[in-house]
CSV table of C-alpha atoms and ligand atoms in Angstrom, one decimal:
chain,number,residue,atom,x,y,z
P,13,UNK,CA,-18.6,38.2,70.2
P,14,UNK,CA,-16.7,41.0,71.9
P,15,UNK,CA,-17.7,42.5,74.7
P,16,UNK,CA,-15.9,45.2,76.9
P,17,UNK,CA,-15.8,45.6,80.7
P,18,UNK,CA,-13.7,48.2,82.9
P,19,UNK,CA,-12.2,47.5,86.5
P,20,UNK,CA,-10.1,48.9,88.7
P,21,UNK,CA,-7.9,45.8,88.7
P,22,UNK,CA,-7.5,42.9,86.6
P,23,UNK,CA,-5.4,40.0,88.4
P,24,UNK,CA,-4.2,37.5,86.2
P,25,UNK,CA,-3.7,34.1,88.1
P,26,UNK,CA,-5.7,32.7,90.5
P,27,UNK,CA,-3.0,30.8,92.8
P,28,UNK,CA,-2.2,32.4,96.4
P,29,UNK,CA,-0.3,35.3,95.7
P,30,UNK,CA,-3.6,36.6,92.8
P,31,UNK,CA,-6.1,35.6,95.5
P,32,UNK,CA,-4.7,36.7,98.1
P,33,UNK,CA,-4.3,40.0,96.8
P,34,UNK,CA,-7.6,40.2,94.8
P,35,UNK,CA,-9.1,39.4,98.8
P,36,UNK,CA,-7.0,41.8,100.2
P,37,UNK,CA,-8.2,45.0,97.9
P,38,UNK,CA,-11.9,43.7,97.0
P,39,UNK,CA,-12.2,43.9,101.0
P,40,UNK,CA,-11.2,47.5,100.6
P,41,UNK,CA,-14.1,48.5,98.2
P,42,UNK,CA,-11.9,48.1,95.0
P,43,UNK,CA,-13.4,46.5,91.8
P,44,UNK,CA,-11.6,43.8,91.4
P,45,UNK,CA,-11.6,41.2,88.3
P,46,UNK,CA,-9.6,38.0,88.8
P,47,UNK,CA,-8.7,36.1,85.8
P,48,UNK,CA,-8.1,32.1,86.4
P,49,UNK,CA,-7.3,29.2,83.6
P,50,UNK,CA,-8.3,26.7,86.4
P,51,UNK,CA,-11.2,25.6,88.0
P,52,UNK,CA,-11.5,25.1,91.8
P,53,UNK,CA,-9.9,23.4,94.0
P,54,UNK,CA,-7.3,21.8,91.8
P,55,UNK,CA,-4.1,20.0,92.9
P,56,UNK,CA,-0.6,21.7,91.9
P,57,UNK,CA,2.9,20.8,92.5
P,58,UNK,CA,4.1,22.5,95.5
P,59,UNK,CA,5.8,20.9,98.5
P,60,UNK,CA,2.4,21.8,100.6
P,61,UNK,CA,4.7,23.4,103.7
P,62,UNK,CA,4.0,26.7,104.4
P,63,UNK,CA,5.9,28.9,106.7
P,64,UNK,CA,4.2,30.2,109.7
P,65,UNK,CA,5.2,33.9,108.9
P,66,UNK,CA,2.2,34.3,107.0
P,67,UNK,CA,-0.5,33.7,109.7
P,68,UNK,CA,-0.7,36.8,110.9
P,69,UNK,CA,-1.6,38.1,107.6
P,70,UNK,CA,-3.8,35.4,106.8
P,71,UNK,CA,-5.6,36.1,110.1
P,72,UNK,CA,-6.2,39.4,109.0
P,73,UNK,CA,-7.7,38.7,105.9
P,74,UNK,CA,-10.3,36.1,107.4
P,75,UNK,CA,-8.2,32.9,106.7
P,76,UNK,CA,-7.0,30.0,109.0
P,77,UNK,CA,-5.6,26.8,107.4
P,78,UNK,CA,-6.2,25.1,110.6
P,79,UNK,CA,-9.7,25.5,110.1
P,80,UNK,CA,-9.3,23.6,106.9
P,81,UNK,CA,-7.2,20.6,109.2
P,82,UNK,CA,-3.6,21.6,108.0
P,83,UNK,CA,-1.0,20.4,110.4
P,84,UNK,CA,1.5,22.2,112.7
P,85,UNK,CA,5.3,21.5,111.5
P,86,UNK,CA,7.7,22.2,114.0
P,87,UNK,CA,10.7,19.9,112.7
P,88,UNK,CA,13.2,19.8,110.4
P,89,UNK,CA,15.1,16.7,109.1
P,90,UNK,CA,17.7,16.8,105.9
P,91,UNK,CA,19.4,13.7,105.0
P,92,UNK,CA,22.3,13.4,102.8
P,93,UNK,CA,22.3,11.3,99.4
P,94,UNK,CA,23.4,8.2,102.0
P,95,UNK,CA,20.3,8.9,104.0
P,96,UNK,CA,22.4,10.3,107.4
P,97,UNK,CA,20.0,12.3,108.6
P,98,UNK,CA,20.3,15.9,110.5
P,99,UNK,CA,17.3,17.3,112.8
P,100,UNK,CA,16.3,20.4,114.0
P,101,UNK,CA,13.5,22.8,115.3
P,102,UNK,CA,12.3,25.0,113.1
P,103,UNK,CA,13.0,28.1,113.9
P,104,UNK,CA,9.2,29.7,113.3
P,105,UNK,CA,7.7,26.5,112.4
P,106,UNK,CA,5.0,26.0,109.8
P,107,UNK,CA,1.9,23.8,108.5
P,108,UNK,CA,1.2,21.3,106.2
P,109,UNK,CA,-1.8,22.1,103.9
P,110,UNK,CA,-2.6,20.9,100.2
P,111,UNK,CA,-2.5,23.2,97.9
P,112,UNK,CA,-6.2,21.7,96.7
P,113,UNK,CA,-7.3,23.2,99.5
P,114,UNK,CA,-5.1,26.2,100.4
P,115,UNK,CA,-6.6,28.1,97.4
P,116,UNK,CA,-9.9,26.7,97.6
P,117,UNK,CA,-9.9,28.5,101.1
P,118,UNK,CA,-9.2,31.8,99.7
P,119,UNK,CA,-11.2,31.1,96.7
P,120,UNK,CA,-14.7,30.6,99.0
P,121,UNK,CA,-13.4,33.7,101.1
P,122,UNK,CA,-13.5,35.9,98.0
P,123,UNK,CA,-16.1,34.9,95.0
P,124,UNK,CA,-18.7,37.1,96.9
P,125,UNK,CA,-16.6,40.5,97.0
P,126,UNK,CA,-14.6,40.1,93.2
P,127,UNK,CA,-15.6,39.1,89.6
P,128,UNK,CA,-13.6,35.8,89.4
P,129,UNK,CA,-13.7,34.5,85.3
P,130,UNK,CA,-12.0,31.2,84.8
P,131,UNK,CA,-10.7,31.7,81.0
P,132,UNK,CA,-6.9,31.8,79.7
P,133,UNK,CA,-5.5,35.0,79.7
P,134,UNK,CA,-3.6,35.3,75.8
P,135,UNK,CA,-3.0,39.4,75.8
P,136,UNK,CA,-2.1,42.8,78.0
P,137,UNK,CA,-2.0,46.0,75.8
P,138,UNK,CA,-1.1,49.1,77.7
P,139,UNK,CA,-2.2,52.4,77.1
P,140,UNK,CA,-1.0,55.3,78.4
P,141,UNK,CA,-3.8,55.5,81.1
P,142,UNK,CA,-5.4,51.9,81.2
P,143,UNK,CA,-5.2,48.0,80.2
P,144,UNK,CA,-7.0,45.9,77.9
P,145,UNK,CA,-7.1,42.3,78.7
P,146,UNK,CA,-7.9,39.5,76.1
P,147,UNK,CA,-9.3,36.2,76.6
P,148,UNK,CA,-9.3,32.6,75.5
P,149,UNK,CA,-12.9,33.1,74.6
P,150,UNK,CA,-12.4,36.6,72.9
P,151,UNK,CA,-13.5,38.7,75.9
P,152,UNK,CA,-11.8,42.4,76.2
P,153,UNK,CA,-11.4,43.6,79.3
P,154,UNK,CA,-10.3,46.9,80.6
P,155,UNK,CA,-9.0,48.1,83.6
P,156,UNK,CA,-6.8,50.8,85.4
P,157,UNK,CA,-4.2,48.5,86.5
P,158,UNK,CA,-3.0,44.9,86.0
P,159,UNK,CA,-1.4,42.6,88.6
P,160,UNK,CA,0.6,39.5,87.2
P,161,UNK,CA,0.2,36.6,89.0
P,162,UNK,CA,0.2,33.7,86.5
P,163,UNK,CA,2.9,31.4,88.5
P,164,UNK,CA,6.3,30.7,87.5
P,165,UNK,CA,6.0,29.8,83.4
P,166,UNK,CA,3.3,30.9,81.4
P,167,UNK,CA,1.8,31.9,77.8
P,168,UNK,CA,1.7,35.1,79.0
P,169,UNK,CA,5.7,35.5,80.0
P,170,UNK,CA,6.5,34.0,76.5
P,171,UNK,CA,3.9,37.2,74.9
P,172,UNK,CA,5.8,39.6,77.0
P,173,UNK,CA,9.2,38.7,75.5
P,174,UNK,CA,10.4,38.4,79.5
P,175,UNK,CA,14.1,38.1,79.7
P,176,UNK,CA,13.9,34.5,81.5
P,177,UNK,CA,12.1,33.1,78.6
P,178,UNK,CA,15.5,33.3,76.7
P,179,UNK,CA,17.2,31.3,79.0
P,180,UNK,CA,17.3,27.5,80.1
P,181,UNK,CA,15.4,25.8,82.1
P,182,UNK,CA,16.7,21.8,82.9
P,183,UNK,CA,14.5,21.5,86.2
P,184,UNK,CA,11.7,19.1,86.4
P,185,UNK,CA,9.1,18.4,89.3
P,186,UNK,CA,7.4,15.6,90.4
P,187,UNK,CA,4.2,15.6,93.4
P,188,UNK,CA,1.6,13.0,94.2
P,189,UNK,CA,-0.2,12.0,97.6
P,190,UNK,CA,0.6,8.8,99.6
P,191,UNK,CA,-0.8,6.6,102.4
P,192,UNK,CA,2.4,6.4,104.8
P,193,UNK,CA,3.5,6.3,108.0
P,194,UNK,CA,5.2,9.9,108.9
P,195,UNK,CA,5.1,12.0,111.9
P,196,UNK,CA,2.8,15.0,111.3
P,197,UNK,CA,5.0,17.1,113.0
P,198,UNK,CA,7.8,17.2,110.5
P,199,UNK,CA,8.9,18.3,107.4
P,200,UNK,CA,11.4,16.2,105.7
P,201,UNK,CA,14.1,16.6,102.4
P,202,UNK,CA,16.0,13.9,101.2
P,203,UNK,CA,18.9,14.5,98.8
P,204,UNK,CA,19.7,12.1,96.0
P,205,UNK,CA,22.3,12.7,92.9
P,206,UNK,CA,20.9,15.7,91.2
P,207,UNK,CA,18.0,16.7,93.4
P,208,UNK,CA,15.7,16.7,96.6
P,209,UNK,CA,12.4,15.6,97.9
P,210,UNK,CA,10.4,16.9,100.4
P,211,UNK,CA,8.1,14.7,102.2
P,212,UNK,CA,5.2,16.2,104.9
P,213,UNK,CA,1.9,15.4,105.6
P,214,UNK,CA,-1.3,17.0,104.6
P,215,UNK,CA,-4.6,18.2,106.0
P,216,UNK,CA,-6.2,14.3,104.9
P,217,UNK,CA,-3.5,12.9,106.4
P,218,UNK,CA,-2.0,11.8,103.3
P,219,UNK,CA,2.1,12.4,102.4
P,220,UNK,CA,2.5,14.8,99.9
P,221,UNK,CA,6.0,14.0,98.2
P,222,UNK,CA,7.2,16.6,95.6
P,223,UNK,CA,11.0,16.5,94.5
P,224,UNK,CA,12.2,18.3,91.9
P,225,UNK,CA,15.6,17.4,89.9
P,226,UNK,CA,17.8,18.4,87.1
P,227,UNK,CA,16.7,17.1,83.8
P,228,UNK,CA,20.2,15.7,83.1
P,229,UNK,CA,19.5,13.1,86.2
P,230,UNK,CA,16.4,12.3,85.1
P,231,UNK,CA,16.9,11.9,81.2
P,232,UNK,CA,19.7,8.9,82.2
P,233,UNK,CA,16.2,7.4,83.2
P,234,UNK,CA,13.8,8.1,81.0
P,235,UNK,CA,10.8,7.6,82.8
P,236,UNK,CA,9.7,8.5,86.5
P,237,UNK,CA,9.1,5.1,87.9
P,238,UNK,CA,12.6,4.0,86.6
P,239,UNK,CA,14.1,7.3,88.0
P,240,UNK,CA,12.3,7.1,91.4
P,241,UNK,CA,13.6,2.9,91.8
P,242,UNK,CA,17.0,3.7,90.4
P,243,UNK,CA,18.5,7.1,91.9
P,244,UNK,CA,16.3,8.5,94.4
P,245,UNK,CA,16.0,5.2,96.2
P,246,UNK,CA,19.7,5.4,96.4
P,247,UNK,CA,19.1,7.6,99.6
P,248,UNK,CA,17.4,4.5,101.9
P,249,UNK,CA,14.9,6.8,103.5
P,250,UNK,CA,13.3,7.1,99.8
P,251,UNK,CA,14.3,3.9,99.2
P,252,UNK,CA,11.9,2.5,102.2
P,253,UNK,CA,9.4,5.7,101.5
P,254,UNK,CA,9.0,4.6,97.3
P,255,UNK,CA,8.7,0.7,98.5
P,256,UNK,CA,6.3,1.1,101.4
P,257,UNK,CA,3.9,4.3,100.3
P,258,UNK,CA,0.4,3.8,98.9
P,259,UNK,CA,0.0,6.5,96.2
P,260,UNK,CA,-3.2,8.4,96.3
P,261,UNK,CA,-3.1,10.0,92.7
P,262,UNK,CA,-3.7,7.6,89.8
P,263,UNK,CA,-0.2,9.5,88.2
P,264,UNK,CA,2.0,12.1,89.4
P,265,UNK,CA,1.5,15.6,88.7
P,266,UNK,CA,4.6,16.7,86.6
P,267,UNK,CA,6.1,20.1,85.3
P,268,UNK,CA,9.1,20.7,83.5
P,269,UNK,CA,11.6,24.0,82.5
P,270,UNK,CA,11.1,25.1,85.7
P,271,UNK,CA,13.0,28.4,86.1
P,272,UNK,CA,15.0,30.4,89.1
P,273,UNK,CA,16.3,32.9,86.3
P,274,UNK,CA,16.1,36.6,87.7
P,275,UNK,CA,13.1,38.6,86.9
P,276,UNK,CA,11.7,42.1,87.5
P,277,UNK,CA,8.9,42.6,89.6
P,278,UNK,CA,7.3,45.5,87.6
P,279,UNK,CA,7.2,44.7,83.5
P,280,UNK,CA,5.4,46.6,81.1
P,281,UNK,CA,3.5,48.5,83.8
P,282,UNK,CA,2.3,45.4,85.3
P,283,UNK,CA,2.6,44.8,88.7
P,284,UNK,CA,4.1,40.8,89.4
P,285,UNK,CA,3.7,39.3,92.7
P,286,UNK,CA,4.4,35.7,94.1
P,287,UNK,CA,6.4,33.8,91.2
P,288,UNK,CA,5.5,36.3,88.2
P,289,UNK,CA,8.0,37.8,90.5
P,290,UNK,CA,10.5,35.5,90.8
P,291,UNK,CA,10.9,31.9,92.4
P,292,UNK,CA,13.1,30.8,95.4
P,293,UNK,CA,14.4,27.5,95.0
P,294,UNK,CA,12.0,25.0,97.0
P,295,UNK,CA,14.7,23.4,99.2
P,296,UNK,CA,13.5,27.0,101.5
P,297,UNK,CA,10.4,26.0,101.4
P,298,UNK,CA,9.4,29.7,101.5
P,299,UNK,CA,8.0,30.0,98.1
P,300,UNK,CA,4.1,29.7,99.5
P,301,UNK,CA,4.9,32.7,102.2
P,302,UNK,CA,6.8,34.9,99.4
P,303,UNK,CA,3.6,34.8,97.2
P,304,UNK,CA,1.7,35.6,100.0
P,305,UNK,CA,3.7,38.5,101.3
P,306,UNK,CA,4.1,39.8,98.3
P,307,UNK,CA,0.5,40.2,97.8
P,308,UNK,CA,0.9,42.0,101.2
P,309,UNK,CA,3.7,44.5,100.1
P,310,UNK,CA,1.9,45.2,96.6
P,311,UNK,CA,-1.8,45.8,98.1
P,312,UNK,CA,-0.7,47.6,101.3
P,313,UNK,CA,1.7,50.2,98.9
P,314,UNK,CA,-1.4,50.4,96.4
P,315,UNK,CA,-3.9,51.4,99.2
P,316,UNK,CA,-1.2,54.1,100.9
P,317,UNK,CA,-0.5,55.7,97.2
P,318,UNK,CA,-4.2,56.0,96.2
P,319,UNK,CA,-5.1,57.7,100.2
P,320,UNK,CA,-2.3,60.1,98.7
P,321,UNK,CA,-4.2,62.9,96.1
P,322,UNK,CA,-1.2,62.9,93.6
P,323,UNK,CA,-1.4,59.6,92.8
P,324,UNK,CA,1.6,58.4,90.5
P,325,UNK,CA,1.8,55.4,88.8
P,326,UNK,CA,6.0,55.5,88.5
P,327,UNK,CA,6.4,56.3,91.9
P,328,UNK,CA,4.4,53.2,92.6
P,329,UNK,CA,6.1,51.3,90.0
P,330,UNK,CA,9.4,52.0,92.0
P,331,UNK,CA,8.1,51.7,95.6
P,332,UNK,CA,7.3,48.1,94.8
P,333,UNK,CA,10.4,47.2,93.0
P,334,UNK,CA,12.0,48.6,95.6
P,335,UNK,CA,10.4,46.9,98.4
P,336,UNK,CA,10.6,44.1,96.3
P,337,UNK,CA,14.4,43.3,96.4
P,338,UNK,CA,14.7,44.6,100.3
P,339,UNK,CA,12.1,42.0,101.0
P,340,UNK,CA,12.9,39.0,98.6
P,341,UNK,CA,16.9,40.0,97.1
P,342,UNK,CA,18.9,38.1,99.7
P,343,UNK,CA,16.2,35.3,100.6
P,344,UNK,CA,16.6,34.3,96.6
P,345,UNK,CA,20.2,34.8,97.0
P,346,UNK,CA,21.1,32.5,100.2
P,347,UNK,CA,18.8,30.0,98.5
P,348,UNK,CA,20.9,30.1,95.3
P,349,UNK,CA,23.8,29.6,97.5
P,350,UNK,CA,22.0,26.2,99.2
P,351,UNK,CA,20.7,24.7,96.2
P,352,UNK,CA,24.2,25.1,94.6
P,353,UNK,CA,25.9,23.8,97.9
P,354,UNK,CA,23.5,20.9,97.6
P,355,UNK,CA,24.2,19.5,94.3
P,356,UNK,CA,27.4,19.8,94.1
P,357,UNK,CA,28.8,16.1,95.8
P,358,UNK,CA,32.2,17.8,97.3
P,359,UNK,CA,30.7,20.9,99.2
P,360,UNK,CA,27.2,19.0,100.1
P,361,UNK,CA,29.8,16.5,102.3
P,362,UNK,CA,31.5,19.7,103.9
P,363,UNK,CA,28.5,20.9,104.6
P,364,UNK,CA,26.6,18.9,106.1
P,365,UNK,CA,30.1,18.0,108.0
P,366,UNK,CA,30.1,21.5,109.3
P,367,UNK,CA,26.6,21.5,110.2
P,368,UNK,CA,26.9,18.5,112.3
P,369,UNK,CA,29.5,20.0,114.1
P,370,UNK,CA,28.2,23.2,114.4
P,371,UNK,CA,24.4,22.5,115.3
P,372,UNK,CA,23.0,26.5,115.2
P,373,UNK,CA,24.6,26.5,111.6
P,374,UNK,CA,21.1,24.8,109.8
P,375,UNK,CA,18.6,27.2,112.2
P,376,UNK,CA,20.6,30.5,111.3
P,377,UNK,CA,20.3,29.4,107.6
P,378,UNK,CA,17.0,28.9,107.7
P,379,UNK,CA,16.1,32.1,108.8
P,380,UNK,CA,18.1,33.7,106.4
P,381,UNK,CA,15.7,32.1,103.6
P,382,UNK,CA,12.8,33.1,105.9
P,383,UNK,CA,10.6,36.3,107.0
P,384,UNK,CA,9.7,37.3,110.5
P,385,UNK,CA,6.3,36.5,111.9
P,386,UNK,CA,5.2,39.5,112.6
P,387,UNK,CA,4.2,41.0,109.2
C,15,FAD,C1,8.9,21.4,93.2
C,15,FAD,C2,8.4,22.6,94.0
C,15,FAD,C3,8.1,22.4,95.3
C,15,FAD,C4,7.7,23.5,96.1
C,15,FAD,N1,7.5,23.4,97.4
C,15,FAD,C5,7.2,24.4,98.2
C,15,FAD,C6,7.0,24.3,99.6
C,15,FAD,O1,7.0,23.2,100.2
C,15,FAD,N2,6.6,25.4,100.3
C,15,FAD,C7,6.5,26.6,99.7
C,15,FAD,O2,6.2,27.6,100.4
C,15,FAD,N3,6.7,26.8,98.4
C,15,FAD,C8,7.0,25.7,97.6
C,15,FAD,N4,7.1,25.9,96.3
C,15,FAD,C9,6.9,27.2,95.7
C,15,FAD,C10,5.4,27.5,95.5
C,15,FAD,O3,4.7,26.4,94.9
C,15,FAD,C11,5.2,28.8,94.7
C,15,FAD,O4,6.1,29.7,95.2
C,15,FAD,C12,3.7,29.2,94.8
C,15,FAD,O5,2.9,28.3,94.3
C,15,FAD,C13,3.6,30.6,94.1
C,15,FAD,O6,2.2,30.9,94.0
C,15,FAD,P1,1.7,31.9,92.9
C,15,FAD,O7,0.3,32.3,93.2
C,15,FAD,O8,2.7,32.9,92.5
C,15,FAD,O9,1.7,30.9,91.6
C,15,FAD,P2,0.8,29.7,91.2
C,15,FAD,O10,0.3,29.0,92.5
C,15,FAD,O11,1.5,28.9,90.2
C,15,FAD,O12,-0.5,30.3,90.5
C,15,FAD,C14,-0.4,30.9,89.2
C,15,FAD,C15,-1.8,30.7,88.6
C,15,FAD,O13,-1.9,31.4,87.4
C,15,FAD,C16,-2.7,30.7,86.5
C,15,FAD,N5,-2.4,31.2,85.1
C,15,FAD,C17,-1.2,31.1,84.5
C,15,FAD,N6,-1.3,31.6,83.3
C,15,FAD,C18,-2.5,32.1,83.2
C,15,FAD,C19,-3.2,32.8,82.1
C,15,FAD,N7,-2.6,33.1,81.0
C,15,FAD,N8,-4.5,33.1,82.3
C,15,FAD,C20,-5.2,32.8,83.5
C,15,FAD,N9,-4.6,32.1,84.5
C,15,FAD,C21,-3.3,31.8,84.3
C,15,FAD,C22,-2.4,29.3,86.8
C,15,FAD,O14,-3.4,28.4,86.4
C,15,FAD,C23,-2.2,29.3,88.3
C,15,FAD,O15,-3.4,28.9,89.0
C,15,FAD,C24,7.5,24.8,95.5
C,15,FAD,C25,7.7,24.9,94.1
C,15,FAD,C26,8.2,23.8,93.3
C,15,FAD,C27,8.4,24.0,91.9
């Protein structure tokens, strides 16, 4: 049966950067409808450190992840594909929280003030004046606007015809929870021949691990157990991590064509946030706090332009792609520049040569992939 609904919004994707938005604006009296394939709380493959630029934000929306036990992370070590390690302070430091329970969080916060429906979005028809959403399970909805935050591959970027689709993706990711011992404090990222792993610990104490690595590297392998024995343990600090750590999960979480192909952050009229919008490469570990501040930009430029009484959807459309690339253009940029840097055996030797000799080289860089605090 059909039936047919009408909302302000309709946010597709229920993973921080729909949530937090759909918070954000159902807190300021709009009628929000958030769409979500998932039931809650549900693990995802993330590296599970978040940058502490977001707090503020997330303070003002109600939320504090050390309420929920995450851990302060004020440490920094890299280690080469021989394991020599470099350290550091963060620069604004962060905290470690699983993603089970990072949405989960936001997720109690806002069922009472939005419709949340957990069914797979298949369709977004635009016309003229309004949306019309289609389900899974053959519902219609219809709405003024849509926000875009299904994540960085779905269904719904293949029934757009987005540009990325077209293009390869040979990255592959790998996360699962481990008893281990591992200072709380830190963040870690091992390189090995064709990727990186990060290690950090959780809010239940346990280490999430999450690498991710070209599929070239790993298809010489075949299988991850193989791959994890045979080339990441050629770095001895995941040699000792894969031989000594319990794992938690009873198999890893996987995903594969994982994509860092441009995109735009308004398509069709919809409005993308977090990585609808586009991803950073993980190695920042900044791809948790550009969801979230996107969410920010999008719902703080939606309630200015509706306060104004010539309200214009293209001059909203370009305000956000605007703010868009000021905000996000040379973060993704300087962390194309890394991840290319990294993988490449030559200038990954020079670099971390010159960063050993010059210690304020690895802070500076990592606040060019970063925010300020005070958003
Ligand atoms: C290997 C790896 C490690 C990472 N490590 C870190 C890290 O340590 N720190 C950090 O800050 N960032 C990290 N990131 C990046 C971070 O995970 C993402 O930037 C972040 O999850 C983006 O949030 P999001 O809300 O945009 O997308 P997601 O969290 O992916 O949410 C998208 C949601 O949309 C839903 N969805 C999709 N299609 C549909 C549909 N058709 N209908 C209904 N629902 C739909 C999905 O179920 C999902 O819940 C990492 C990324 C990778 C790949």
């Amino acid at each position: 049966m059909t039936k047919t609904k009408k909302w302000d919004i309709i946010i597709i994707g229920g993973g921080l950067a729909g949530l937090t938005t759909a918070l954000h604006l159902a807190t300021n009296n709009y009628k929000i409808c958030l769409i979500e394939k998932n039931e809650y709380p549900h693990h995802k493959v993330c590296g599970e450190y978040v940058s502490n630029e977001v707090l503020p934000y997330l303070q003002s929306l109600n939320i504090n992840p050390f309420l929920a036990g995450a851990k302060k992370i004020s440490k920094f070590e890299i280690t080469d594909i021989k394991g020599l390690p470099l350290k550091v302070n963060l620069p604004l430091g962060g905290f470690g929280l699983s993603r089970y329970a990072f949405d989960s969080i936001i997720f109690d916060n806002l069922k009472n003030k939005a419709t949340i429906i957990f069914d797979t979005v298949e369709k977004i028809e635009f016309h003229n004046t309004h949306f019309s959403v289609s389900t899974k399970r053959k519902d219609v909805l219809k709405a003024d606007f849509v926000i875009g935050s299904f994540g960085k591959r779905s269904n719904l970027d293949s029934f757009l015809k987005r540009d990325f689709m077209k293009q390869n993706s040979s990255w592959l990711a790998v996360k699962s929870h481990f008893e281990y011992d591992f200072p709380e404090d830190t963040v870690a990222l091992h390189n090995f021949n064709g990727g990186y792993c990060g290690l950090s610990k959780t809010e239940t104490n346990a280490v999430n691990a999450c690498y991710l690595a070209t599929f070239k590297s790993f298809k010489k392998y075949g299988d991850i157990e193989t791959f994890q024995k045979q080339e990441l343990s050629k770095n001895p600090k995941l040699k000792k991590f894969y031989n000594k750590a319990i794992p938690i999960f009873k198999k890893p979480l996987t995903i594969s064509q994982v994509s860092f192909h441009k995109k735009n952050p308004v398509e069709n009229h919809i409005f993308m946030i977090g990585d609808s919008a586009g991803l950073i490469h993980p190695l920042c570990g900044n791809g948790m706090a550009m969801a979230i501040k996107s969410a920010q930009i999008f719902s703080e430029l939606f309630i200015k332009a509706f306060q104004n009484n010539h309200f214009d959807r293209t001059n909203l459309e370009e305000a956000y792609t605007s703010k868009w690339q000021q905000e996000f253009g040379q973060r993704l940029k300087t962390g194309r520049h890394i991840q290319r840097v990294l993988l490449h055996p030559f200038a990954s030797k020079v670099g971390f040569s010159l960063a050993r000799a010059v210690p304020s080289l690895l802070p500076n860089i990592i606040k060019k992939t970063h925010g300020s605090k005070a958003v």
